[in-house]
PDB file of C-alpha atoms in Angstrom:
ATOM      1  CA  MET A   1     -15.154   0.010   2.895  1.00  0.00           C
ATOM      2  CA  LEU A   2     -16.185   2.143   5.864  1.00  0.00           C
ATOM      3  CA  THR A   3     -14.954   5.708   5.415  1.00  0.00           C
ATOM      4  CA  MET A   4     -12.986   7.642   8.001  1.00  0.00           C
ATOM      5  CA  GLU A   5     -10.741  10.664   8.183  1.00  0.00           C
ATOM      6  CA  SER A   6      -7.450   9.803   6.535  1.00  0.00           C
ATOM      7  CA  SER A   7      -4.024  11.344   5.952  1.00  0.00           C
ATOM      8  CA  TRP A   8      -3.741  10.113   2.343  1.00  0.00           C
ATOM      9  CA  PRO A   9      -2.732  12.913  -0.073  1.00  0.00           C
ATOM     10  CA  ALA A  10      -5.579  14.213  -2.234  1.00  0.00           C
ATOM     11  CA  TYR A  11      -3.886  13.021  -5.429  1.00  0.00           C
ATOM     12  CA  ILE A  12      -3.844   9.349  -4.378  1.00  0.00           C
ATOM     13  CA  ARG A  13      -6.855   8.368  -6.424  1.00  0.00           C
ATOM     14  CA  PRO A  14      -7.129   4.655  -7.282  1.00  0.00           C
ATOM     15  CA  ASP A  15      -9.880   3.569  -9.652  1.00  0.00           C
ATOM     16  CA  PRO A  16     -13.005   4.108  -7.514  1.00  0.00           C
ATOM     17  CA  VAL A  17     -15.124   1.577  -9.430  1.00  0.00           C
ATOM     18  CA  LEU A  18     -12.534  -1.190  -9.091  1.00  0.00           C
ATOM     19  CA  VAL A  19     -11.830  -0.403  -5.440  1.00  0.00           C
ATOM     20  CA  HIS A  20     -15.541  -0.366  -4.603  1.00  0.00           C
ATOM     21  CA  TRP A  21     -16.187  -3.647  -6.437  1.00  0.00           C
ATOM     22  CA  VAL A  22     -13.265  -5.503  -4.848  1.00  0.00           C
ATOM     23  CA  PHE A  23     -13.822  -4.257  -1.312  1.00  0.00           C
ATOM     24  CA  GLU A  24     -17.583  -4.834  -1.458  1.00  0.00           C
ATOM     25  CA  ARG A  25     -17.225  -8.279  -3.040  1.00  0.00           C
ATOM     26  CA  HIS A  26     -14.688  -9.240  -0.360  1.00  0.00           C
ATOM     27  CA  ALA A  27     -16.165  -7.271   2.526  1.00  0.00           C
ATOM     28  CA  GLN A  28     -15.194  -9.995   5.003  1.00  0.00           C
ATOM     29  CA  HIS A  29     -11.545  -9.004   4.538  1.00  0.00           C
ATOM     30  CA  GLN A  30     -12.053  -5.333   5.502  1.00  0.00           C
ATOM     31  CA  LEU A  31     -11.435  -4.669   9.198  1.00  0.00           C
ATOM     32  CA  VAL A  32     -12.016  -1.595  11.349  1.00  0.00           C
ATOM     33  CA  VAL A  33     -10.755  -0.619  14.795  1.00  0.00           C
ATOM     34  CA  PHE A  34     -13.072   1.260  17.175  1.00  0.00           C
ATOM     35  CA  ASP A  35     -12.179   3.227  20.283  1.00  0.00           C
ATOM     36  CA  ASP A  36     -14.101   2.843  23.542  1.00  0.00           C
ATOM     37  CA  GLY A  37     -16.655   5.391  22.332  1.00  0.00           C
ATOM     38  CA  GLY A  38     -17.460   3.508  19.146  1.00  0.00           C
ATOM     39  CA  THR A  39     -15.545   5.841  16.826  1.00  0.00           C
ATOM     40  CA  VAL A  40     -13.530   4.299  13.977  1.00  0.00           C
ATOM     41  CA  VAL A  41      -9.846   5.043  14.621  1.00  0.00           C
ATOM     42  CA  ALA A  42      -8.153   2.690  12.150  1.00  0.00           C
ATOM     43  CA  ARG A  43      -8.940   0.391   9.259  1.00  0.00           C
ATOM     44  CA  ALA A  44      -7.232  -2.473   7.461  1.00  0.00           C
ATOM     45  CA  ALA A  45      -8.236  -3.269   3.887  1.00  0.00           C
ATOM     46  CA  SER A  46      -7.185  -6.491   2.193  1.00  0.00           C
ATOM     47  CA  VAL A  47      -8.024  -8.660  -0.810  1.00  0.00           C
ATOM     48  CA  PRO A  48      -7.553 -12.369  -1.520  1.00  0.00           C
ATOM     49  CA  LEU A  49      -5.470 -13.530  -4.477  1.00  0.00           C
ATOM     50  CA  THR A  50      -3.362 -16.385  -5.770  1.00  0.00           C
ATOM     51  CA  TRP A  51       0.423 -16.258  -5.400  1.00  0.00           C
ATOM     52  CA  ASP A  52       3.072 -18.830  -6.276  1.00  0.00           C
ATOM     53  CA  GLY A  53       5.119 -18.002  -3.179  1.00  0.00           C
ATOM     54  CA  THR A  54       8.114 -16.539  -5.014  1.00  0.00           C
ATOM     55  CA  PRO A  55       9.272 -12.893  -5.061  1.00  0.00           C
ATOM     56  CA  ASP A  56       9.092 -12.938  -8.879  1.00  0.00           C
ATOM     57  CA  GLY A  57       5.425 -13.869  -8.575  1.00  0.00           C
ATOM     58  CA  LEU A  58       4.646 -10.503  -6.985  1.00  0.00           C
ATOM     59  CA  PRO A  59       3.980  -7.853  -9.651  1.00  0.00           C
ATOM     60  CA  ASP A  60       6.063  -4.706 -10.135  1.00  0.00           C
ATOM     61  CA  THR A  61       2.726  -2.903 -10.501  1.00  0.00           C
ATOM     62  CA  GLY A  62       1.965  -3.782  -6.885  1.00  0.00           C
ATOM     63  CA  TRP A  63      -1.101  -1.966  -5.526  1.00  0.00           C
ATOM     64  CA  ASP A  64      -2.842  -1.491  -8.852  1.00  0.00           C
ATOM     65  CA  GLU A  65      -2.175  -5.047 -10.026  1.00  0.00           C
ATOM     66  CA  ALA A  66      -3.285  -6.626  -6.753  1.00  0.00           C
ATOM     67  CA  LEU A  67      -6.762  -5.153  -7.263  1.00  0.00           C
ATOM     68  CA  ARG A  68      -6.889  -6.300 -10.886  1.00  0.00           C
ATOM     69  CA  GLN A  69      -5.627  -9.777  -9.989  1.00  0.00           C
ATOM     70  CA  CYS A  70      -8.181 -10.116  -7.210  1.00  0.00           C
ATOM     71  CA  MET A  71     -10.967  -9.311  -9.663  1.00  0.00           C
ATOM     72  CA  ASP A  72      -9.556 -11.692 -12.271  1.00  0.00           C
ATOM     73  CA  ASP A  73      -9.138 -14.507  -9.721  1.00  0.00           C
ATOM     74  CA  THR A  74     -12.684 -13.944  -8.475  1.00  0.00           C
ATOM     75  CA  TYR A  75     -14.263 -14.097 -11.927  1.00  0.00           C
ATOM     76  CA  SER A  76     -12.076 -17.037 -13.002  1.00  0.00           C
ATOM     77  CA  GLY A  77     -12.978 -19.073  -9.946  1.00  0.00           C
ATOM     78  CA  ARG A  78      -9.362 -19.557  -8.858  1.00  0.00           C
ATOM     79  CA  GLU A  79      -9.006 -20.438  -5.190  1.00  0.00           C
ATOM     80  CA  PRO A  80      -6.945 -17.729  -3.457  1.00  0.00           C
ATOM     81  CA  ASN A  81      -4.123 -18.808  -1.163  1.00  0.00           C
ATOM     82  CA  THR A  82      -2.827 -15.395  -0.054  1.00  0.00           C
ATOM     83  CA  LEU A  83      -4.227 -12.308   1.612  1.00  0.00           C
ATOM     84  CA  CYS A  84      -2.901  -9.004   0.269  1.00  0.00           C
ATOM     85  CA  ALA A  85      -2.981  -6.032   2.654  1.00  0.00           C
ATOM     86  CA  MET A  86      -3.900  -2.988   0.581  1.00  0.00           C
ATOM     87  CA  GLU A  87      -4.121  -0.356   3.301  1.00  0.00           C
ATOM     88  CA  ILE A  88      -3.621   0.034   7.007  1.00  0.00           C
ATOM     89  CA  ALA A  89      -4.636   3.559   7.962  1.00  0.00           C
ATOM     90  CA  VAL A  90      -4.965   5.373  11.274  1.00  0.00           C
ATOM     91  CA  VAL A  91      -7.006   8.505  11.894  1.00  0.00           C
ATOM     92  CA  PRO A  92      -4.726  11.559  12.130  1.00  0.00           C
ATOM     93  CA  GLY A  93      -4.002  12.409  15.739  1.00  0.00           C
ATOM     94  CA  ARG A  94      -4.209   8.771  16.887  1.00  0.00           C
ATOM     95  CA  LYS A  95      -0.939   7.494  15.412  1.00  0.00           C
ATOM     96  CA  ALA A  96       0.915   7.527  18.735  1.00  0.00           C
ATOM     97  CA  GLN A  97      -1.346   4.772  20.099  1.00  0.00           C
ATOM     98  CA  ASN A  98       0.262   1.835  18.253  1.00  0.00           C
ATOM     99  CA  LEU A  99      -2.954   1.355  16.292  1.00  0.00           C
ATOM    100  CA  SER A 100      -1.139   0.558  13.053  1.00  0.00           C
ATOM    101  CA  ARG A 101       0.607  -2.441  14.634  1.00  0.00           C
ATOM    102  CA  ARG A 102      -2.639  -3.573  16.245  1.00  0.00           C
ATOM    103  CA  ALA A 103      -4.460  -3.342  12.905  1.00  0.00           C
ATOM    104  CA  LEU A 104      -1.622  -5.228  11.174  1.00  0.00           C
ATOM    105  CA  ASP A 105      -1.741  -7.997  13.775  1.00  0.00           C
ATOM    106  CA  ALA A 106      -5.527  -8.174  13.513  1.00  0.00           C
ATOM    107  CA  LEU A 107      -5.299  -8.551   9.737  1.00  0.00           C
ATOM    108  CA  LYS A 108      -2.738 -11.347  10.084  1.00  0.00           C
ATOM    109  CA  ASP A 109      -4.938 -13.133  12.644  1.00  0.00           C
ATOM    110  CA  HIS A 110      -7.857 -12.787  10.254  1.00  0.00           C
ATOM    111  CA  GLY A 111      -5.802 -14.298   7.441  1.00  0.00           C
ATOM    112  CA  ARG A 112      -4.885 -17.274   9.604  1.00  0.00           C
ATOM    113  CA  ARG A 113      -8.516 -17.846  10.568  1.00  0.00           C
ATOM    114  CA  MET A 114      -9.480 -17.770   6.900  1.00  0.00           C
ATOM    115  CA  GLY A 115      -6.869 -20.425   6.118  1.00  0.00           C
ATOM    116  CA  TYR A 116      -4.383 -18.379   4.081  1.00  0.00           C
ATOM    117  CA  GLY A 117      -0.738 -19.408   4.122  1.00  0.00           C
ATOM    118  CA  ASP A 118       0.695 -15.923   3.617  1.00  0.00           C
ATOM    119  CA  MET A 119      -0.122 -12.268   3.773  1.00  0.00           C
ATOM    120  CA  VAL A 120       1.735  -9.929   1.424  1.00  0.00           C
ATOM    121  CA  ALA A 121       1.604  -6.151   1.281  1.00  0.00           C
ATOM    122  CA  PRO A 122       2.786  -3.454  -1.141  1.00  0.00           C
ATOM    123  CA  VAL A 123       3.980  -1.259   1.730  1.00  0.00           C
ATOM    124  CA  ARG A 124       4.151   2.538   1.440  1.00  0.00           C
ATOM    125  CA  PRO A 125       7.161   3.519   3.589  1.00  0.00           C
ATOM    126  CA  SER A 126       6.123   6.285   5.945  1.00  0.00           C
ATOM    127  CA  LEU A 127       9.145   8.613   5.600  1.00  0.00           C
ATOM    128  CA  LYS A 128      10.139   8.085   1.963  1.00  0.00           C
ATOM    129  CA  HIS A 129       8.305  11.297   1.045  1.00  0.00           C
ATOM    130  CA  ALA A 130      11.062  13.239   2.850  1.00  0.00           C
ATOM    131  CA  GLN A 131      13.574  11.933   0.266  1.00  0.00           C
ATOM    132  CA  PRO A 132      11.686  11.863  -3.035  1.00  0.00           C
ATOM    133  CA  GLN A 133      14.865  11.906  -5.147  1.00  0.00           C
ATOM    134  CA  LEU A 134      16.283   8.769  -3.485  1.00  0.00           C
ATOM    135  CA  PRO A 135      15.579   5.537  -5.398  1.00  0.00           C
ATOM    136  CA  MET A 136      13.211   3.299  -3.475  1.00  0.00           C
ATOM    137  CA  ASP A 137      15.507   0.265  -3.615  1.00  0.00           C
ATOM    138  CA  GLU A 138      18.264   2.246  -1.911  1.00  0.00           C
ATOM    139  CA  TYR A 139      15.830   3.640   0.659  1.00  0.00           C
ATOM    140  CA  ALA A 140      14.399   0.202   1.456  1.00  0.00           C
ATOM    141  CA  ARG A 141      17.891  -1.227   2.064  1.00  0.00           C
ATOM    142  CA  ARG A 142      18.716   1.294   4.782  1.00  0.00           C
ATOM    143  CA  VAL A 143      18.854  -0.289   8.216  1.00  0.00           C
ATOM    144  CA  ARG A 144      19.671   0.819  11.739  1.00  0.00           C
ATOM    145  CA  PRO A 145      22.599  -0.585  13.770  1.00  0.00           C
ATOM    146  CA  ASP A 146      20.217  -3.217  15.183  1.00  0.00           C
ATOM    147  CA  GLY A 147      19.486  -4.479  11.653  1.00  0.00           C
ATOM    148  CA  LEU A 148      15.916  -3.204  11.507  1.00  0.00           C
ATOM    149  CA  PRO A 149      14.779  -0.908   8.671  1.00  0.00           C
ATOM    150  CA  GLU A 150      15.312   2.824   9.131  1.00  0.00           C
ATOM    151  CA  ASP A 151      11.802   3.513   7.874  1.00  0.00           C
ATOM    152  CA  PRO A 152       9.295   3.347  10.774  1.00  0.00           C
ATOM    153  CA  TRP A 153       6.495   1.592   8.872  1.00  0.00           C
ATOM    154  CA  LEU A 154       8.796  -0.984   7.314  1.00  0.00           C
ATOM    155  CA  ARG A 155      10.210  -1.502  10.806  1.00  0.00           C
ATOM    156  CA  VAL A 156       6.715  -2.209  12.194  1.00  0.00           C
ATOM    157  CA  HIS A 157       6.228  -4.883   9.522  1.00  0.00           C
ATOM    158  CA  VAL A 158       9.586  -6.533  10.195  1.00  0.00           C
ATOM    159  CA  ARG A 159       9.030  -6.512  13.949  1.00  0.00           C
ATOM    160  CA  ALA A 160       5.668  -8.176  13.305  1.00  0.00           C
ATOM    161  CA  GLY A 161       7.411 -11.032  11.490  1.00  0.00           C
ATOM    162  CA  GLY A 162       7.430  -9.625   7.963  1.00  0.00           C
ATOM    163  CA  ARG A 163      10.247  -9.968   5.467  1.00  0.00           C
ATOM    164  CA  VAL A 164      11.078  -7.352   2.832  1.00  0.00           C
ATOM    165  CA  LEU A 165      11.118  -9.128  -0.533  1.00  0.00           C
ATOM    166  CA  LYS A 166      11.568  -6.483  -3.213  1.00  0.00           C
ATOM    167  CA  VAL A 167      10.518  -3.087  -4.499  1.00  0.00           C
ATOM    168  CA  CYS A 168       7.451  -2.753  -6.719  1.00  0.00           C
ATOM    169  CA  PRO A 169       8.530   0.318  -8.733  1.00  0.00           C
ATOM    170  CA  VAL A 170       5.188   1.021 -10.409  1.00  0.00           C
ATOM    171  CA  SER A 171       2.824   0.165  -7.571  1.00  0.00           C
ATOM    172  CA  MET A 172       0.335   2.952  -8.258  1.00  0.00           C
ATOM    173  CA  THR A 173       0.024   5.328 -11.217  1.00  0.00           C
ATOM    174  CA  VAL A 174      -1.886   8.594 -10.930  1.00  0.00           C
ATOM    175  CA  SER A 175      -2.322  10.853 -13.958  1.00  0.00           C
ATOM    176  CA  GLY A 176      -4.268  14.042 -14.416  1.00  0.00           C
ATOM    177  CA  SER A 177      -4.440  17.355 -16.174  1.00  0.00           C
ATOM    178  CA  LEU A 178      -2.280  20.184 -14.885  1.00  0.00           C
ATOM    179  CA  GLY A 179      -5.459  21.827 -13.619  1.00  0.00           C
ATOM    180  CA  GLN A 180      -6.263  18.753 -11.579  1.00  0.00           C
ATOM    181  CA  TRP A 181      -2.772  18.643 -10.115  1.00  0.00           C
ATOM    182  CA  ARG A 182      -2.983  22.330  -9.232  1.00  0.00           C
ATOM    183  CA  GLY A 183      -6.216  21.626  -7.395  1.00  0.00           C
ATOM    184  CA  TRP A 184      -4.811  18.585  -5.581  1.00  0.00           C
ATOM    185  CA  THR A 185      -1.549  20.222  -4.512  1.00  0.00           C
ATOM    186  CA  GLY A 186      -1.852  24.021  -4.704  1.00  0.00           C
ATOM    187  CA  LEU A 187       1.322  24.091  -6.840  1.00  0.00           C
ATOM    188  CA  PRO A 188       1.555  26.030 -10.132  1.00  0.00           C
ATOM    189  CA  PHE A 189       2.598  23.156 -12.412  1.00  0.00           C
ATOM    190  CA  ASP A 190       3.710  25.682 -15.007  1.00  0.00           C
ATOM    191  CA  THR A 191       7.020  24.072 -16.018  1.00  0.00           C
ATOM    192  CA  SER A 192       7.688  20.723 -17.646  1.00  0.00           C
ATOM    193  CA  GLY A 193       9.794  18.251 -15.708  1.00  0.00           C
ATOM    194  CA  PRO A 194       9.881  16.712 -12.237  1.00  0.00           C
ATOM    195  CA  VAL A 195       7.920  18.429  -9.482  1.00  0.00           C
ATOM    196  CA  GLU A 196       8.337  17.588  -5.805  1.00  0.00           C
ATOM    197  CA  VAL A 197       4.912  17.312  -4.204  1.00  0.00           C
ATOM    198  CA  ALA A 198       4.147  17.063  -0.498  1.00  0.00           C
ATOM    199  CA  GLY A 199       3.633  13.449   0.524  1.00  0.00           C
ATOM    200  CA  ALA A 200       4.805  11.993  -2.792  1.00  0.00           C
ATOM    201  CA  LEU A 201       7.448   9.261  -2.692  1.00  0.00           C
ATOM    202  CA  ASN A 202       8.778  10.192  -6.138  1.00  0.00           C
ATOM    203  CA  PRO A 203       8.652  13.488  -8.069  1.00  0.00           C
ATOM    204  CA  VAL A 204       5.589  14.035 -10.235  1.00  0.00           C
ATOM    205  CA  VAL A 205       6.515  14.493 -13.907  1.00  0.00           C
ATOM    206  CA  ALA A 206       4.734  17.405 -15.606  1.00  0.00           C
ATOM    207  CA  ASP A 207       4.304  17.987 -19.344  1.00  0.00           C
ATOM    208  CA  VAL A 208       3.088  21.538 -19.943  1.00  0.00           C
ATOM    209  CA  GLU A 209       2.850  21.150 -23.724  1.00  0.00           C
ATOM    210  CA  HIS A 210       0.444  18.229 -23.402  1.00  0.00           C
ATOM    211  CA  ASP A 211      -1.315  19.520 -20.253  1.00  0.00           C
ATOM    212  CA  HIS A 212      -0.834  16.529 -18.007  1.00  0.00           C
ATOM    213  CA  ALA A 213       1.301  15.190 -15.178  1.00  0.00           C
ATOM    214  CA  VAL A 214       1.957  11.650 -13.994  1.00  0.00           C
ATOM    215  CA  TYR A 215       2.905  10.316 -10.587  1.00  0.00           C
ATOM    216  CA  ILE A 216       4.304   6.802 -10.343  1.00  0.00           C
ATOM    217  CA  GLU A 217       4.502   5.563  -6.770  1.00  0.00           C
ATOM    218  CA  PRO A 218       6.913   2.822  -5.752  1.00  0.00           C
ATOM    219  CA  ASN A 219       6.118   0.538  -2.824  1.00  0.00           C
ATOM    220  CA  VAL A 220       7.911  -2.342  -1.115  1.00  0.00           C
ATOM    221  CA  TRP A 221       6.611  -5.906  -1.142  1.00  0.00           C
ATOM    222  CA  VAL A 222       6.635  -7.437   2.335  1.00  0.00           C
ATOM    223  CA  ARG A 223       5.692 -11.023   3.130  1.00  0.00           C
ATOM    224  CA  HIS A 224       4.137 -12.206   6.399  1.00  0.00           C
ATOM    225  CA  PRO A 225       4.021 -16.015   6.633  1.00  0.00           C
ATOM    226  CA  LEU A 226       0.838 -17.056   8.411  1.00  0.00           C
ATOM    227  CA  THR A 227       1.970 -20.622   9.088  1.00  0.00           C
ATOM    228  CA  GLY A 228       4.929 -22.093  10.890  1.00  0.00           C
ATOM    229  CA  ARG A 229       7.038 -22.644   7.802  1.00  0.00           C
ATOM    230  CA  SER A 230      10.173 -20.683   6.955  1.00  0.00           C
ATOM    231  CA  GLN A 231       9.963 -17.184   5.520  1.00  0.00           C
ATOM    232  CA  ASP A 232      12.406 -18.177   2.752  1.00  0.00           C
ATOM    233  CA  SER A 233      10.798 -18.790  -0.618  1.00  0.00           C
TER     234      SER A 233
END
């Protein structure tokens, strides 16, 4: 996947070998957005997988499992029927230009051209980090008076035709030594228990006695039908 400046926190560190293999093997599903000067300003990463079309068929271990399932489907020769959006990222400083919606629409158009019936995404709500103690299911249910989600990124998905299906509570797991977490965050990590970290959607749980800390990130599964059929499963 083409690199670019990103606003992801330093501690978001998915398995680099698995990510590289999946994105290189399925390079046709990785899109980039250029400005008029030829500079990359946004990217949309996705992987193909098989899905039975039901909410229960989407794993609670969302982001991590989607990568593993893509690899397993590829090696097993199963024909994928769904595109899974893994990341839609915009270069910092360009987020006011509606690039995230444009990249989302481009990824959906790509999925249609490739013949997929659905696109699903383990969505990382953009303002959940401001309320790390709030359970994700409660956060995801919050809506404005017009019925749209309070969260801006979930709202973009719903306006683009997406439907919130369920929370994936263990979408990504990041573990490291306390020294690593100090380096990633600049925090002391000198007390066992939950630690609120900038950008994290949940508190990080530290264990001083065993010299490690674990961050478990919840996401929200959203479905985008790519055909004319109903969004109901």
